[in-house]
XYZ file of C-alpha atoms in Angstrom:
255
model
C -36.516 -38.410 24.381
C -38.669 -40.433 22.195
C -38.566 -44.363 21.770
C -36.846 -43.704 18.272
C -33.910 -41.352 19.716
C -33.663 -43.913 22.813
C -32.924 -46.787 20.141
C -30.515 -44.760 18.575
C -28.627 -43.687 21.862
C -28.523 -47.540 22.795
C -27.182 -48.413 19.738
C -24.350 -45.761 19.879
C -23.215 -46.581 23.387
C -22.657 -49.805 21.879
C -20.015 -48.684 19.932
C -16.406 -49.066 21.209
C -15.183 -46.074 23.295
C -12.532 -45.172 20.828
C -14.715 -44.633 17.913
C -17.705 -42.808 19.600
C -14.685 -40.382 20.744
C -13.481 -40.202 17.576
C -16.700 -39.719 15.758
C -17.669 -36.971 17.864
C -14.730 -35.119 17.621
C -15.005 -35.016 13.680
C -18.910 -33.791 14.360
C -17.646 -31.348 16.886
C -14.684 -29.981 14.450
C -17.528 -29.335 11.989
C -18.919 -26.700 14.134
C -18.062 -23.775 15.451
C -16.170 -22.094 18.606
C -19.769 -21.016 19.656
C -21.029 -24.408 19.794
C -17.804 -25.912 21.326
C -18.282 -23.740 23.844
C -21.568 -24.642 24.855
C -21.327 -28.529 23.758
C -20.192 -29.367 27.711
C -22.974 -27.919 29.067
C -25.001 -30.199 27.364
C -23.970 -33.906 28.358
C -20.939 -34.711 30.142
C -20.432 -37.457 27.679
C -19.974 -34.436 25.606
C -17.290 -32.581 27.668
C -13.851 -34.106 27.157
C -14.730 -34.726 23.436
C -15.942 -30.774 23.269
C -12.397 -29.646 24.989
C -9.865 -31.976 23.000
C -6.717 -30.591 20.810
C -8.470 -32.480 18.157
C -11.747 -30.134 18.377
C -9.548 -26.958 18.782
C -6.678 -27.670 16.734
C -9.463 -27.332 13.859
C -10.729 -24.095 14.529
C -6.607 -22.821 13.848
C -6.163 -21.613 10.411
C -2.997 -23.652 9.027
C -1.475 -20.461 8.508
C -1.247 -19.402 11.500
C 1.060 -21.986 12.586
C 4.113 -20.039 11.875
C 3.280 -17.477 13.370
C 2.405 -19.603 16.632
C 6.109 -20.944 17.286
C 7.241 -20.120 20.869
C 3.794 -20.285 21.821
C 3.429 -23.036 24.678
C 0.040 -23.506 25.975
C -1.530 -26.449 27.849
C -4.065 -26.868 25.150
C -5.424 -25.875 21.749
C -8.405 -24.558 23.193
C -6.655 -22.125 25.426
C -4.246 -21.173 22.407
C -7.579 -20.387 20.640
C -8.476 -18.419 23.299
C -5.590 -16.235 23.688
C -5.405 -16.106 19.275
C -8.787 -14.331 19.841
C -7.584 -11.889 22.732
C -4.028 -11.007 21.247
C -3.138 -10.001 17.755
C -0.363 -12.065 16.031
C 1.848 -10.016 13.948
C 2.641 -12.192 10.534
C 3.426 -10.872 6.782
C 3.167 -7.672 7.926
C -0.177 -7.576 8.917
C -1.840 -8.398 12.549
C -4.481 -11.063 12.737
C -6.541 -12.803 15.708
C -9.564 -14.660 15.776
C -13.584 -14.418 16.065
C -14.398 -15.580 19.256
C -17.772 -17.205 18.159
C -17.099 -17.736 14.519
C -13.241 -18.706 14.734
C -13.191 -16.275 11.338
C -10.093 -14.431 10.696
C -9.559 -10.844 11.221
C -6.735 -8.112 11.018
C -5.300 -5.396 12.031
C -3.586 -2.530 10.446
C -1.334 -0.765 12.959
C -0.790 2.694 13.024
C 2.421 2.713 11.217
C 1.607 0.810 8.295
C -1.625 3.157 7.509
C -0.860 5.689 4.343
C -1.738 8.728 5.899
C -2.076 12.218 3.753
C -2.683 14.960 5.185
C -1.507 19.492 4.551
C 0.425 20.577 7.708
C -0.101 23.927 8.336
C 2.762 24.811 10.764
C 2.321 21.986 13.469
C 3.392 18.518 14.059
C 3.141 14.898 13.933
C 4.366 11.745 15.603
C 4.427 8.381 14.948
C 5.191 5.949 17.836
C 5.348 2.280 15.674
C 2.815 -0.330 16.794
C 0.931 1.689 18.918
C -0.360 5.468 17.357
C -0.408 8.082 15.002
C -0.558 11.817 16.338
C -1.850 14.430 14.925
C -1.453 17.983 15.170
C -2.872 20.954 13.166
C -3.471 20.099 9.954
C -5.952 21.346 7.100
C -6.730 18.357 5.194
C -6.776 14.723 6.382
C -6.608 11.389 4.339
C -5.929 8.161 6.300
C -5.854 4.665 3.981
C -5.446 1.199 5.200
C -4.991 -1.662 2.373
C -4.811 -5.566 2.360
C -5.259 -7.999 -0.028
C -7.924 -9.917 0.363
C -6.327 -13.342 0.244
C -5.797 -13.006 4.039
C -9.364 -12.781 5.000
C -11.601 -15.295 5.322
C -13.456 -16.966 2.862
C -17.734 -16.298 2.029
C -17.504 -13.641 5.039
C -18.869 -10.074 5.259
C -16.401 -7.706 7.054
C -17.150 -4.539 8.546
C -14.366 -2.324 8.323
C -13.496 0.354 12.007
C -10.753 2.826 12.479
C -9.681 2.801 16.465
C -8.443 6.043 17.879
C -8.646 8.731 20.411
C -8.390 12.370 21.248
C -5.634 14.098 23.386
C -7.200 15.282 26.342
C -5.743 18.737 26.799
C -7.328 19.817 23.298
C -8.822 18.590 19.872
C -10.864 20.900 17.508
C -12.164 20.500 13.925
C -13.668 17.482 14.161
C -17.398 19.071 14.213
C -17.185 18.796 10.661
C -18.277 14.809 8.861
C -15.323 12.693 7.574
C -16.275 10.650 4.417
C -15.269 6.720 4.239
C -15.348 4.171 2.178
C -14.162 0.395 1.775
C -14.014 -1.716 -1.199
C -11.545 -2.966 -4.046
C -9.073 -0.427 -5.363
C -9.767 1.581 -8.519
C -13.687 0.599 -8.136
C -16.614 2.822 -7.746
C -17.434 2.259 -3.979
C -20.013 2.998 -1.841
C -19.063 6.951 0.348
C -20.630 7.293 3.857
C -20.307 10.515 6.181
C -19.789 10.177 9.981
C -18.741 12.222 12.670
C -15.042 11.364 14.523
C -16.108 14.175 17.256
C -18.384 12.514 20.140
C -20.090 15.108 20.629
C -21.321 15.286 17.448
C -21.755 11.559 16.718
C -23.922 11.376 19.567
C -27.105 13.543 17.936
C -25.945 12.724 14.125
C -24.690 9.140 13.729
C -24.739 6.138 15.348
C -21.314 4.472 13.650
C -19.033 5.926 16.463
C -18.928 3.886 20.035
C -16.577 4.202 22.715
C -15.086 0.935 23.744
C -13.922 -0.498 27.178
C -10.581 0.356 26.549
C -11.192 4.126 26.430
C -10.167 3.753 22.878
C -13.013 4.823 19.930
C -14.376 3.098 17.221
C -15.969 4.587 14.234
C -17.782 1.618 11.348
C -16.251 2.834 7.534
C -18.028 0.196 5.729
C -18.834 -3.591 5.016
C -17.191 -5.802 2.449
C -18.431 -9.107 1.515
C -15.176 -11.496 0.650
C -15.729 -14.349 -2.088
C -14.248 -17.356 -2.011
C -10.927 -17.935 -3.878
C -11.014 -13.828 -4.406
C -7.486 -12.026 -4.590
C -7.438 -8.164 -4.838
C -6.357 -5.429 -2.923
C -9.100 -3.915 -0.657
C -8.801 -0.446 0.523
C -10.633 1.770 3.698
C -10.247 5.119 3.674
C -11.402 8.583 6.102
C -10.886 11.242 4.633
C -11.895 14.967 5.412
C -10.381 17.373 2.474
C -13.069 20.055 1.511
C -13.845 21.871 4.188
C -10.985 23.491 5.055
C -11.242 23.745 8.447
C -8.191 23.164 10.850
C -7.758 19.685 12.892
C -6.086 19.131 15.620
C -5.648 16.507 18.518
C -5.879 12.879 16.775
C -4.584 9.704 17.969
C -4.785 7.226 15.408
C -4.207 3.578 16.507
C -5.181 1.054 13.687
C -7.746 0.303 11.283
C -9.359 -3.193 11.584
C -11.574 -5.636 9.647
């Protein structure tokens, strides 16, 4: 530490008690989870400031707090904690938090997807709020949609759709499955990727197989404006090549 930053440091600790605390918690609310994470392993003077409500409570979009009642947690930070580990159904839609960036994202359960597809003589279930199964069917179309008023502002999204296979049997999904993502009724931006892993794995790199057994295949990226209200739309679809499909579990679609 220099003779400048020593001076400075001095001068601080001078302050009263109450107003250093204070001071640094309205520096440490204009971070970010990341760095209030890391902030106590920097000073202890920094440790009790970097854990307060008053840090935390920040990093809680104010509409969330609706959605939060019944909640009772021994602090903000571990109710920021568990808003990034467990989705919080509100307005329909499912949201949680960035870990790092305290951003908002969503999820669009299974059940509220539009999902198009031509049955050929098979089947398929619905069980609410957790998947979507398909059985043989010829043509595919599966649409999520939310305005984007509920994401966060001056953030770029990448778009997934979560799901699984049966593991008795799937078949058909050799064959690509466009997607897009962007604003409804505008030209957007098609890409082709493979939902079969043993495709994926010599074609594509956009499908990855999470700890949860679950898959995840990227549809697109969408950069959200500030103040920006419009309806934005991800789609997979797989209508041209005629070939059967069978063996889907879709879960949700989330941004």
């Amino acid at each position: 530490m220099g003779e400048k930053e020593g001076e400075m440091r001095d001068l601080f600790m001078k302050l009263p008690e109450g107003f250093r605390e204070r001071f640094m918690q309205q520096v440490f609310s204009l971070t970010s989870p990341e760095d209030a994470m890391r902030l106590p392993f920097v000073s202890k003077m920094f440790r009790s400031v970097a854990d307060s409500d008053v840090v935390w409570d920040s990093f809680i979009l104010p509409d969330h707090l609706p959605a939060l009642r019944g909640f009772e947690m021994d602090s903000a930070k571990s109710l920021f904690i568990v808003l990034t580990e467990t989705p919080i159904s509100f307005n329909q839609v499912s949201y949680f938090l960035d870990r790092w960036s305290g951003k908002r994202r969503l999820q669009i359960s299974s059940d509220k997807l539009l999902v198009t597809f031509l049955d050929t003589d098979y089947w398929i279930s619905n069980i609410p709020n957790r998947w979507l199964r398909l059985g043989h069917v010829a043509w595919l179309e599966i649409k999520g949609k939310v305005s984007t008023s509920k994401l966060s502002a001056n953030t770029t999204y990448t778009a997934y759709l979560r799901f699984t296979f049966l593991r008795e049997f799937y078949y058909g999904f050799h064959v690509p499955v466009e997607t897009s993502v962007g604003i409804t009724g505008e030209e957007n931006i098609n890409k082709f990727v493979y939902l079969d892993p043993r495709m994926a794995k010599s074609e594509c790199q956009y499908l990855k197989r999470r700890e949860d057994t679950l898959f995840e295949v990227e549809l697109g990226d969408y950069f959200h404006n500030d103040g920006e209200t419009r309806d934005l739309e991800m789609t997979v679809r797989e209508v041209k090549s005629g070939k059967p499909k069978c063996g889907i579990e879709i879960y949700f679609m989330e941004l």
